[in-house]
Amino acid sequence: MFHKKFLNRFTFGQLTMAIVFLYLIYAITSFVLYQSTASIVNIVISGFLATLAIIDKIQNKHTIRKNYPIFARFRYMFESIRPEMRQYFWEGELDGKPFNRRERSIVYQRAKNEKQTVSFGMQDDPNRIGYEWASHSVYPKHISDTNFRTTIGSDLCSQPYSASVYNISAMSYGALSKKAITALNEGAKIGGFAHNTGEGGISQYHRSGGDLIWQIGTGYFGCRNEKGFFDDTLFEERSNYPEVKMIELKLSQGAKPGHGGLLPAEKNTVEISKIRSITPHTTVHSPSGHTAFSNPTELVHFIARLRKLSNGKPIGFKICIGKKDEFLDIVAAMVETGIHPDFITIDGAEGGTGAAPLEFIDYMGMALNDALVFANKTLIENGLRDKIKILASGRIISAFDIAKTMALGADACYSARGMMFALGCIQALQCDSGHCPVGIATQDETLYKGLDVTDKRMRVANFHKNTMKALGEFISACGYENTQEVNPKTFYKRIDHGVIKSFQEMYFGNLDTRKVK
């Protein structure tokens, strides 16, 4: 009976208060009697605890603090370090989300040119439902040149671009720090691959020598007039920067499809305003949809307009597929008008972002595999696949990821979070807080000043180089000499106990995708 009463929350709170104030009385008495250093320390500690206890008891915002003064604060402290504790001490090699420890480790190792091998045996379960793997050949090839590239630019384009099959995905300056953007771009220059600007515009940090893919979103940042509408003159000027190799019109992104954005006035600095062609110190909205077009026909004509203004550079659009009919309508407009993009970027629902509502990031949009297959088949069926290259984005960090994505229809791939890991990202899951501990997703100078551009740019370049080398080893083991040969017959998936199907059987049937890639 006494035990139950002792554990009663009110008794516990009263007992805590009593102990704290008894300690304070003891400290004061000790100081009066002895005036020692220890008694002064006791007064400071007991006074601090007494203050916390009083604050907890008189506040009405947090019930747990009111009922359990002082001790309740440990709950908030442990909760705040829960991700770090889980990651450092309890997380298994394959448990972490969205990227597990093994995936993160291979990026770190490749970025640092360290050991990239694994000992003793596989940790994944080859018998689990959903397990995927590639079939190797007893006649492997030897690939000496792993600088895999694909040419993007159709017959409507006069300045085609030879792109690496693995590039830096869209990340804006503002979402990432100036040092992070600079390191990514300089790494792209060293490694000979492309850097997508993100929809925040072309900053001076993007112009560090690397090839750029200029992304234009619904806010038309960098090419908008005072009312927020698309501006031909500004677009023509910036699209013809020599480092801008392609232009990507963002219709939607995987992490938050159909969701607009907001740039608060306090983040809209003079520097940001110049980059985005907006008025400084004002709140700026990015609408959920475009104002330059409102239907598929207007979209393809807008693409033609961008191609003309950029003097024939490759133009494409990025989409996270939602309603299939809408994608079919866009393709139908291409066929009807004879106007088509040079590339389409398919962003899977598993794509990342700095901040998005839970409902959007977890429950909106089509997964990359399904979207790739649908887009690939649709373009083939409409006779457009040989004119339009497909880029893919969404959790692609290893050679297996790249090869599998290519088997489903991609000609080239993007990675955002993989490149962030190469910069030193520790998956702290604080991208939206402004307090990224490694200085990547923050504008806090005290945090990003520790990011050494000279070191990090080499890590980005190394990660790309070593991933391409791994891709060469992987596809050669499958019997191929180049990435264009990779096909859905190579990959398999366990879809039930005792039931295994190739990607060809699962997705394409009798359709031979190799004839049109």
mmCIF file of C-alpha atoms in Angstrom, residues 170 172 175 199 215 218 221 250-263 276 286-289 318-322 347-366 417 431-432:
data_model
loop_
_atom_site.group_PDB
_atom_site.id
_atom_site.type_symbol
_atom_site.label_atom_id
_atom_site.label_comp_id
_atom_site.label_asym_id
_atom_site.label_seq_id
_atom_site.Cartn_x
_atom_site.Cartn_y
_atom_site.Cartn_z
ATOM 1 C CA ALA A 170 18.564 19.090 -57.327
ATOM 2 C CA SER A 172 19.200 24.708 -53.959
ATOM 3 C CA ALA A 175 18.529 24.643 -48.563
ATOM 4 C CA GLU A 199 14.724 25.370 -58.151
ATOM 5 C CA GLN A 215 16.128 23.546 -62.657
ATOM 6 C CA THR A 218 6.860 27.014 -60.121
ATOM 7 C CA PHE A 221 13.436 31.804 -59.467
ATOM 8 C CA LYS A 250 10.172 20.873 -62.429
ATOM 9 C CA LEU A 251 6.525 19.805 -62.508
ATOM 10 C CA SER A 252 6.705 17.901 -59.221
ATOM 11 C CA GLN A 253 9.178 16.153 -56.938
ATOM 12 C CA GLY A 254 8.969 12.811 -55.234
ATOM 13 C CA ALA A 255 9.179 13.923 -51.606
ATOM 14 C CA LYS A 256 6.331 16.443 -51.859
ATOM 15 C CA PRO A 257 4.497 16.235 -55.193
ATOM 16 C CA GLY A 258 1.853 18.909 -55.704
ATOM 17 C CA HIS A 259 3.115 20.932 -52.748
ATOM 18 C CA GLY A 260 4.321 24.507 -53.034
ATOM 19 C CA GLY A 261 6.877 26.291 -50.903
ATOM 20 C CA LEU A 262 7.407 29.375 -48.781
ATOM 21 C CA LEU A 263 10.491 31.543 -48.376
ATOM 22 C CA ARG A 276 16.079 34.375 -57.245
ATOM 23 C CA SER A 286 6.158 29.098 -54.639
ATOM 24 C CA PRO A 287 2.758 27.997 -55.957
ATOM 25 C CA SER A 288 1.920 24.311 -56.205
ATOM 26 C CA GLY A 289 1.451 24.603 -59.974
ATOM 27 C CA LYS A 318 10.968 16.470 -63.864
ATOM 28 C CA ILE A 319 7.891 14.684 -62.595
ATOM 29 C CA CYS A 320 6.791 12.427 -59.777
ATOM 30 C CA ILE A 321 4.031 10.471 -61.472
ATOM 31 C CA GLY A 322 0.697 10.528 -59.699
ATOM 32 C CA ASP A 347 11.456 11.238 -59.413
ATOM 33 C CA GLY A 348 10.296 8.416 -57.158
ATOM 34 C CA ALA A 349 8.127 8.961 -54.107
ATOM 35 C CA GLU A 350 11.104 7.822 -52.020
ATOM 36 C CA GLY A 351 13.032 10.939 -52.996
ATOM 37 C CA GLY A 352 14.290 13.246 -50.254
ATOM 38 C CA THR A 353 13.767 16.846 -49.256
ATOM 39 C CA GLY A 354 14.772 19.272 -46.551
ATOM 40 C CA ALA A 355 11.206 19.640 -45.301
ATOM 41 C CA ALA A 356 7.793 18.267 -46.249
ATOM 42 C CA PRO A 357 4.522 17.370 -44.498
ATOM 43 C CA LEU A 358 4.444 13.741 -43.328
ATOM 44 C CA GLU A 359 1.404 12.993 -45.470
ATOM 45 C CA PHE A 360 3.291 14.055 -48.592
ATOM 46 C CA ILE A 361 6.667 12.493 -47.839
ATOM 47 C CA ASP A 362 5.193 9.096 -46.876
ATOM 48 C CA TYR A 363 1.942 8.738 -48.786
ATOM 49 C CA MET A 364 2.044 10.732 -52.026
ATOM 50 C CA GLY A 365 3.350 9.741 -55.446
ATOM 51 C CA MET A 366 4.448 6.616 -57.292
ATOM 52 C CA ARG A 417 21.536 12.278 -50.425
ATOM 53 C CA CYS A 431 17.661 19.271 -42.469
ATOM 54 C CA ASP A 432 14.593 21.393 -41.703
#
